[in-house]
């Protein structure tokens, strides 16, 4: 395998683990809802009935989909850049 | 319980899907088309089909019932089921698509000794799929018995006959289109239902949640964690099992091979994720809407004060409350379609494990007679259908909750560790993979048996030996440690070959088959 391809692979792997790491940290942070550390999340937000926990749930889904879109855009852009460079 | 509307809707769905199966059967002339629809499904179609395969009746009916019962705590299963998808996009979709042909076993065994690795992967695939199948068949039999008034056995046989008609003749192509139709119906159904619920509250979420707080006996606690689960470790066990279990489900991974290339595979997972995420967000409105609109309404409770048909019928009762007979008929047909689509996906997966992984790759050493392989795939489908009916009838009086627990836990403890390590750890050897898979399988089954679901609920003991229902928090790390230790201490020639193969696998998995 030439060094150009090895570099591409290293970059891709770094990107995979960066996005996965962020996802796992946020995901497991959701368990804080059930601990004393996350007691603030259980309170309603201002005068509304919506609690921090409920907002956390919604944000997690939205943020994860956002991560996926970013990841795919970034990979597609990098793939076309690499193909251009090889051509 | 349901009138003519649901029967008409159901018959329309059956007619449409049978017509698709007839069309697909004319195109299913090879085992490749049978297993992967010829690899010609687009990313959007496949993403929709994955969503259709993944969003089971348990998701729709079960999670709505749990929110009705315990409010926010029910959402832990929703976030658990959803969160595997980003990881699927980041870590698995591209690499699995680039390496495999038909099944996840192809990927795991690529750089390891084929026969041993395939054998354990086939074993875990069959265990996961059969357990998933039993849970679906028993749940479906009871649901259809309740919805359509059919006898339990007739319901189970009806499902099996329809799935056999789809899969035996149309293979993955027919299963894909059944799943796409089901996903569109389910997403449309929950959207209409959520719209009608919000209508009742002037499209104001604040009004809906305030009403839920007033109606639920737990009051404001219903909008925060702690009603159903208090122990954070118990929550973590569910989160680990749901997330990593999703990443190892053979019938879901198999769908990644139905698209032409790695880019479409990534897009499939993204589309699936978007549909599934939307579905779980809408369940918030449906779940809390059910608390607001059904609590205390005697029309939905029996004389003993229990919900008619149990908590799993919450979504159907809510549909009846806000949408009347026509929408209830539609949602009942959707529930039936949901089961058919999931069972079709499971049937294709177990068929591929037997006819491709076992027959073609292990017994024929990768050089099967294509005509015989396709014939065997069709015969296996029929056998799986018969087994599904027998198991459905055999387990009809069992507590299905534990059967539904097992496939996710086994998948997280067996399939995910060996798939992840074979893709990302150069040091994995055949011995490490086999020992990890067997450790994951034995430990997860053993801990489920001595846990509350079996030890207390099924065997009738007073207290469980192991306190958690979902032991993957313990069995997944155990499998990883065993894989690491057994690989590190493996000094055989085969181990050296396994490690040396990683470079070739890495380049192919990251850059595609042209490397």
PDB file of C-alpha atoms in Angstrom, chain A residues 1 5 8-9 12-13 15-17 19-21 23-24 27-31 33-35 41-43 47-51 53-54 57-58 60-62 64-65 67-69 71-72 75-76 79, chain B residues 72-73 75-76 78-80 82-83 85-87 89-91 94-95 206 209-210 223-226 229-230 232 235-236 239-240 243 263 266 269-270 273-274 277 280-281 284 424 506-507 510-511:
ATOM      1  CA  UNK A   1       0.000   0.000   0.000  1.00  0.00           C
ATOM      2  CA  UNK A   5      -3.355   5.502   0.554  1.00  0.00           C
ATOM      3  CA  UNK A   8      -6.064   8.446   3.519  1.00  0.00           C
ATOM      4  CA  UNK A   9      -6.894   5.390   5.606  1.00  0.00           C
ATOM      5  CA  UNK A  12     -10.654   8.080   7.693  1.00  0.00           C
ATOM      6  CA  UNK A  13     -10.110   5.991  10.810  1.00  0.00           C
ATOM      7  CA  UNK A  15     -12.618  10.662  11.638  1.00  0.00           C
ATOM      8  CA  UNK A  16     -14.601   7.488  12.398  1.00  0.00           C
ATOM      9  CA  UNK A  17     -13.368   7.326  15.983  1.00  0.00           C
ATOM     10  CA  UNK A  19     -17.473  10.985  15.584  1.00  0.00           C
ATOM     11  CA  UNK A  20     -18.079   7.683  17.391  1.00  0.00           C
ATOM     12  CA  UNK A  21     -16.383   8.991  20.535  1.00  0.00           C
ATOM     13  CA  UNK A  23     -21.670  10.045  20.054  1.00  0.00           C
ATOM     14  CA  UNK A  24     -20.807   7.588  22.821  1.00  0.00           C
ATOM     15  CA  UNK A  27     -25.235   8.889  24.656  1.00  0.00           C
ATOM     16  CA  UNK A  28     -23.917   7.627  27.965  1.00  0.00           C
ATOM     17  CA  UNK A  29     -24.278  11.115  29.462  1.00  0.00           C
ATOM     18  CA  UNK A  30     -28.015  10.459  29.117  1.00  0.00           C
ATOM     19  CA  UNK A  31     -27.702   8.041  32.067  1.00  0.00           C
ATOM     20  CA  UNK A  33     -30.605  11.733  34.273  1.00  0.00           C
ATOM     21  CA  UNK A  34     -30.887   8.891  36.787  1.00  0.00           C
ATOM     22  CA  UNK A  35     -28.083  10.133  39.066  1.00  0.00           C
ATOM     23  CA  UNK A  41     -32.087  17.893  34.340  1.00  0.00           C
ATOM     24  CA  UNK A  42     -35.193  16.577  36.054  1.00  0.00           C
ATOM     25  CA  UNK A  43     -36.487  20.099  36.753  1.00  0.00           C
ATOM     26  CA  UNK A  47     -42.480  28.139  33.559  1.00  0.00           C
ATOM     27  CA  UNK A  48     -42.875  25.359  31.038  1.00  0.00           C
ATOM     28  CA  UNK A  49     -43.718  21.709  31.757  1.00  0.00           C
ATOM     29  CA  UNK A  50     -40.835  20.545  29.567  1.00  0.00           C
ATOM     30  CA  UNK A  51     -38.065  19.124  31.725  1.00  0.00           C
ATOM     31  CA  UNK A  53     -34.501  15.394  30.618  1.00  0.00           C
ATOM     32  CA  UNK A  54     -37.132  15.598  27.896  1.00  0.00           C
ATOM     33  CA  UNK A  57     -33.810  13.262  24.696  1.00  0.00           C
ATOM     34  CA  UNK A  58     -34.974  15.405  21.780  1.00  0.00           C
ATOM     35  CA  UNK A  60     -29.736  13.785  21.390  1.00  0.00           C
ATOM     36  CA  UNK A  61     -31.748  12.532  18.423  1.00  0.00           C
ATOM     37  CA  UNK A  62     -31.363  15.811  16.529  1.00  0.00           C
ATOM     38  CA  UNK A  64     -26.924  12.502  16.323  1.00  0.00           C
ATOM     39  CA  UNK A  65     -28.622  12.971  12.958  1.00  0.00           C
ATOM     40  CA  UNK A  67     -23.399  14.293  13.285  1.00  0.00           C
ATOM     41  CA  UNK A  68     -24.294  11.722  10.630  1.00  0.00           C
ATOM     42  CA  UNK A  69     -24.956  14.397   8.022  1.00  0.00           C
ATOM     43  CA  UNK A  71     -19.760  12.835   8.746  1.00  0.00           C
ATOM     44  CA  UNK A  72     -21.162  11.901   5.346  1.00  0.00           C
ATOM     45  CA  UNK A  75     -16.287  11.901   3.851  1.00  0.00           C
ATOM     46  CA  UNK A  76     -17.798  12.698   0.446  1.00  0.00           C
ATOM     47  CA  UNK A  79     -13.247  11.213  -1.262  1.00  0.00           C
TER      48      UNK A  79
ATOM     49  CA  UNK B  72     -40.209   9.604  30.555  1.00  0.00           C
ATOM     50  CA  UNK B  73     -38.613   6.289  31.603  1.00  0.00           C
ATOM     51  CA  UNK B  75     -38.051   6.749  26.364  1.00  0.00           C
ATOM     52  CA  UNK B  76     -34.873   4.956  27.487  1.00  0.00           C
ATOM     53  CA  UNK B  78     -36.332   4.651  22.287  1.00  0.00           C
ATOM     54  CA  UNK B  79     -32.973   6.381  22.693  1.00  0.00           C
ATOM     55  CA  UNK B  80     -31.284   2.986  23.117  1.00  0.00           C
ATOM     56  CA  UNK B  82     -31.936   4.880  18.019  1.00  0.00           C
ATOM     57  CA  UNK B  83     -28.369   5.492  19.204  1.00  0.00           C
ATOM     58  CA  UNK B  85     -27.555   4.165  14.065  1.00  0.00           C
ATOM     59  CA  UNK B  86     -24.970   6.950  14.199  1.00  0.00           C
ATOM     60  CA  UNK B  87     -22.358   4.356  15.178  1.00  0.00           C
ATOM     61  CA  UNK B  89     -22.870   5.155   9.943  1.00  0.00           C
ATOM     62  CA  UNK B  90     -19.473   6.053  11.465  1.00  0.00           C
ATOM     63  CA  UNK B  91     -17.969   2.631  12.074  1.00  0.00           C
ATOM     64  CA  UNK B  94     -18.966   1.464   4.782  1.00  0.00           C
ATOM     65  CA  UNK B  95     -16.567  -1.216   5.951  1.00  0.00           C
ATOM     66  CA  UNK B 206     -47.194  22.657  26.725  1.00  0.00           C
ATOM     67  CA  UNK B 209     -47.687  17.823  28.799  1.00  0.00           C
ATOM     68  CA  UNK B 210     -49.615  19.768  31.483  1.00  0.00           C
ATOM     69  CA  UNK B 223     -41.950  14.062  32.773  1.00  0.00           C
ATOM     70  CA  UNK B 224     -38.658  13.114  34.444  1.00  0.00           C
ATOM     71  CA  UNK B 225     -36.713   9.887  35.084  1.00  0.00           C
ATOM     72  CA  UNK B 226     -37.391   7.660  38.074  1.00  0.00           C
ATOM     73  CA  UNK B 229     -36.197   2.833  36.818  1.00  0.00           C
ATOM     74  CA  UNK B 230     -34.273   4.263  39.744  1.00  0.00           C
ATOM     75  CA  UNK B 232     -28.488   4.105  37.015  1.00  0.00           C
ATOM     76  CA  UNK B 235     -30.417   2.108  32.918  1.00  0.00           C
ATOM     77  CA  UNK B 236     -26.876   1.535  31.628  1.00  0.00           C
ATOM     78  CA  UNK B 239     -28.527   1.403  27.009  1.00  0.00           C
ATOM     79  CA  UNK B 240     -25.603  -0.922  26.268  1.00  0.00           C
ATOM     80  CA  UNK B 243     -27.189   0.220  21.249  1.00  0.00           C
ATOM     81  CA  UNK B 263     -21.511   5.471  -0.431  1.00  0.00           C
ATOM     82  CA  UNK B 266     -23.672   5.042   4.356  1.00  0.00           C
ATOM     83  CA  UNK B 269     -27.898   4.101   7.333  1.00  0.00           C
ATOM     84  CA  UNK B 270     -28.412   7.887   7.414  1.00  0.00           C
ATOM     85  CA  UNK B 273     -31.539   6.871  11.145  1.00  0.00           C
ATOM     86  CA  UNK B 274     -33.602   9.897  10.101  1.00  0.00           C
ATOM     87  CA  UNK B 277     -35.281   9.245  14.874  1.00  0.00           C
ATOM     88  CA  UNK B 280     -39.189   8.069  18.236  1.00  0.00           C
ATOM     89  CA  UNK B 281     -39.680  11.834  18.463  1.00  0.00           C
ATOM     90  CA  UNK B 284     -43.318  11.493  22.709  1.00  0.00           C
ATOM     91  CA  UNK B 424     -10.640  -2.529  13.813  1.00  0.00           C
ATOM     92  CA  UNK B 506      -8.006  -2.649   6.025  1.00  0.00           C
ATOM     93  CA  UNK B 507      -7.254  -1.258   2.569  1.00  0.00           C
ATOM     94  CA  UNK B 510     -11.660   1.638   3.698  1.00  0.00           C
ATOM     95  CA  UNK B 511     -11.047   2.249   0.023  1.00  0.00           C
TER      96      UNK B 511
END
